[in-house]
Structures are given as C-alpha cells and as structure tokens.
Amino acid sequence: NCMQSEFSKQDDRLKSLFKQTLDLYSDKEKKAQKKYQKQWLKQRSQQCDKAQKSVSDDYKMKYYNCALKQTVNRANSLEKLTYRL
C-alpha cells in the first residue's frame, strides 16, 4: 500500500509537471508532446506489465515498483526541462 500511495503521489507530480511544460511550447509542439506522453505512458504500462498486476500481490508489488521508478525518472526529467526553458 505504501508503494501504491507513493506511486499515486508521483503520478500526480508527473501530471502537474507535464502541464507546466506544455505551457512552454507552441500549439504544434504541444500536440507532439501530448503524443509523446501518451506513448510514454503506454510503454510504462507494457514494461511494468500492468496487465498482470491483478494476478497476485507479488505482481502488484513488481508493477508499482517498476512504475514508480519510471514515473519518478520521467517527472525529474520534466522538472529539469522546466528549469532550463
């Protein structure tokens, strides 16, 4: 439950940072960034095997561990980007 809670916090952080970075782009670039973000989310789900998280507590823990790491890394990258631009 702790990992799931932290994942939720970091996912909210990611969403917030993504919205902030969108403000830095033109309309055309925003569209490309939204497309990239959707692809990233899909890739995260596939790499972390989201479909298997309901199989058992072990799979659930593996999913949240993987998804949390990837989400924190993506959020950190977006945070750095907002400071550079």
PDB file of C-alpha atoms in Angstrom:
ATOM      1  CA  ASN A   1       0.000   0.000   0.000  1.00  0.00           C
ATOM      2  CA  CYS A   2       2.874   2.381   0.717  1.00  0.00           C
ATOM      3  CA  MET A   3       4.311   1.871  -2.758  1.00  0.00           C
ATOM      4  CA  GLN A   4       0.883   2.354  -4.332  1.00  0.00           C
ATOM      5  CA  SER A   5       0.407   5.569  -2.366  1.00  0.00           C
ATOM      6  CA  GLU A   6       3.827   6.899  -3.368  1.00  0.00           C
ATOM      7  CA  PHE A   7       3.158   5.955  -6.984  1.00  0.00           C
ATOM      8  CA  SER A   8      -0.080   7.943  -6.854  1.00  0.00           C
ATOM      9  CA  LYS A   9       1.748  11.000  -5.471  1.00  0.00           C
ATOM     10  CA  GLN A  10       4.480  10.773  -8.085  1.00  0.00           C
ATOM     11  CA  ASP A  11       1.940  10.226 -10.861  1.00  0.00           C
ATOM     12  CA  ASP A  12       0.150  13.413  -9.756  1.00  0.00           C
ATOM     13  CA  ARG A  13       3.539  15.170  -9.721  1.00  0.00           C
ATOM     14  CA  LEU A  14       4.197  13.934 -13.248  1.00  0.00           C
ATOM     15  CA  LYS A  15       0.820  15.207 -14.470  1.00  0.00           C
ATOM     16  CA  SER A  16       1.423  18.605 -12.904  1.00  0.00           C
ATOM     17  CA  LEU A  17       4.912  18.939 -14.374  1.00  0.00           C
ATOM     18  CA  PHE A  18       3.677  17.823 -17.768  1.00  0.00           C
ATOM     19  CA  LYS A  19       1.021  20.550 -17.737  1.00  0.00           C
ATOM     20  CA  GLN A  20       3.694  23.101 -16.780  1.00  0.00           C
ATOM     21  CA  THR A  21       5.966  22.057 -19.624  1.00  0.00           C
ATOM     22  CA  LEU A  22       3.127  22.255 -22.143  1.00  0.00           C
ATOM     23  CA  ASP A  23       2.858  25.973 -21.427  1.00  0.00           C
ATOM     24  CA  LEU A  24       6.386  26.347 -22.768  1.00  0.00           C
ATOM     25  CA  TYR A  25       5.528  25.072 -26.249  1.00  0.00           C
ATOM     26  CA  SER A  26       3.723  26.364 -29.313  1.00  0.00           C
ATOM     27  CA  ASP A  27       0.421  24.732 -30.256  1.00  0.00           C
ATOM     28  CA  LYS A  28       2.122  22.471 -32.796  1.00  0.00           C
ATOM     29  CA  GLU A  29       4.782  21.418 -30.289  1.00  0.00           C
ATOM     30  CA  LYS A  30       2.120  20.827 -27.620  1.00  0.00           C
ATOM     31  CA  LYS A  31       0.429  18.313 -29.885  1.00  0.00           C
ATOM     32  CA  ALA A  32       3.707  16.456 -30.384  1.00  0.00           C
ATOM     33  CA  GLN A  33       4.452  16.497 -26.643  1.00  0.00           C
ATOM     34  CA  LYS A  34       0.991  15.122 -25.815  1.00  0.00           C
ATOM     35  CA  LYS A  35       1.514  12.332 -28.336  1.00  0.00           C
ATOM     36  CA  TYR A  36       4.912  11.534 -26.838  1.00  0.00           C
ATOM     37  CA  GLN A  37       3.469  11.491 -23.308  1.00  0.00           C
ATOM     38  CA  LYS A  38       0.728   9.058 -24.345  1.00  0.00           C
ATOM     39  CA  GLN A  39       3.351   6.806 -25.929  1.00  0.00           C
ATOM     40  CA  TRP A  40       5.474   7.008 -22.784  1.00  0.00           C
ATOM     41  CA  LEU A  41       2.515   6.038 -20.573  1.00  0.00           C
ATOM     42  CA  LYS A  42       1.709   3.092 -22.834  1.00  0.00           C
ATOM     43  CA  GLN A  43       5.338   1.992 -22.802  1.00  0.00           C
ATOM     44  CA  ARG A  44       5.461   2.242 -18.992  1.00  0.00           C
ATOM     45  CA  SER A  45       2.380   0.045 -18.727  1.00  0.00           C
ATOM     46  CA  GLN A  46       3.882  -2.537 -21.072  1.00  0.00           C
ATOM     47  CA  GLN A  47       7.345  -2.557 -19.497  1.00  0.00           C
ATOM     48  CA  CYS A  48       5.947  -2.817 -15.998  1.00  0.00           C
ATOM     49  CA  ASP A  49       3.406  -5.449 -17.074  1.00  0.00           C
ATOM     50  CA  LYS A  50       0.374  -3.546 -15.830  1.00  0.00           C
ATOM     51  CA  ALA A  51      -1.959  -6.218 -17.173  1.00  0.00           C
ATOM     52  CA  GLN A  52      -0.526  -8.708 -14.659  1.00  0.00           C
ATOM     53  CA  LYS A  53      -0.779  -6.518 -11.550  1.00  0.00           C
ATOM     54  CA  SER A  54      -4.112  -8.038 -10.554  1.00  0.00           C
ATOM     55  CA  VAL A  55      -2.787 -11.625 -10.678  1.00  0.00           C
ATOM     56  CA  SER A  56      -1.234 -11.578  -7.218  1.00  0.00           C
ATOM     57  CA  ASP A  57       0.225  -9.306  -4.569  1.00  0.00           C
ATOM     58  CA  ASP A  58       3.702 -10.174  -5.856  1.00  0.00           C
ATOM     59  CA  TYR A  59       2.861  -8.967  -9.368  1.00  0.00           C
ATOM     60  CA  LYS A  60       1.162  -5.903  -7.915  1.00  0.00           C
ATOM     61  CA  MET A  61       4.299  -5.029  -5.945  1.00  0.00           C
ATOM     62  CA  LYS A  62       6.510  -5.590  -9.003  1.00  0.00           C
ATOM     63  CA  TYR A  63       4.261  -3.357 -11.099  1.00  0.00           C
ATOM     64  CA  TYR A  64       4.231  -0.490  -8.611  1.00  0.00           C
ATOM     65  CA  ASN A  65       7.978  -0.763  -8.041  1.00  0.00           C
ATOM     66  CA  CYS A  66       8.648  -0.560 -11.783  1.00  0.00           C
ATOM     67  CA  ALA A  67       6.032   2.119 -12.491  1.00  0.00           C
ATOM     68  CA  LEU A  68       7.173   4.226  -9.543  1.00  0.00           C
ATOM     69  CA  LYS A  69      10.797   4.239 -10.720  1.00  0.00           C
ATOM     70  CA  GLN A  70       9.848   5.137 -14.277  1.00  0.00           C
ATOM     71  CA  THR A  71       7.398   7.818 -13.163  1.00  0.00           C
ATOM     72  CA  VAL A  72       9.934   9.465 -10.851  1.00  0.00           C
ATOM     73  CA  ASN A  73      12.546   9.451 -13.628  1.00  0.00           C
ATOM     74  CA  ARG A  74      10.122  10.990 -16.134  1.00  0.00           C
ATOM     75  CA  ALA A  75       8.942  13.609 -13.628  1.00  0.00           C
ATOM     76  CA  ASN A  76      12.546  14.510 -12.797  1.00  0.00           C
ATOM     77  CA  SER A  77      13.312  14.938 -16.499  1.00  0.00           C
ATOM     78  CA  LEU A  78      10.308  17.211 -16.972  1.00  0.00           C
ATOM     79  CA  GLU A  79      11.262  19.187 -13.892  1.00  0.00           C
ATOM     80  CA  LYS A  80      14.763  19.762 -15.266  1.00  0.00           C
ATOM     81  CA  LEU A  81      13.266  20.812 -18.587  1.00  0.00           C
ATOM     82  CA  THR A  82      11.045  23.427 -16.988  1.00  0.00           C
ATOM     83  CA  TYR A  83      14.041  24.952 -15.229  1.00  0.00           C
ATOM     84  CA  ARG A  84      16.119  25.069 -18.420  1.00  0.00           C
ATOM     85  CA  LEU A  85      13.472  26.757 -20.549  1.00  0.00           C
TER      86      LEU A  85
END
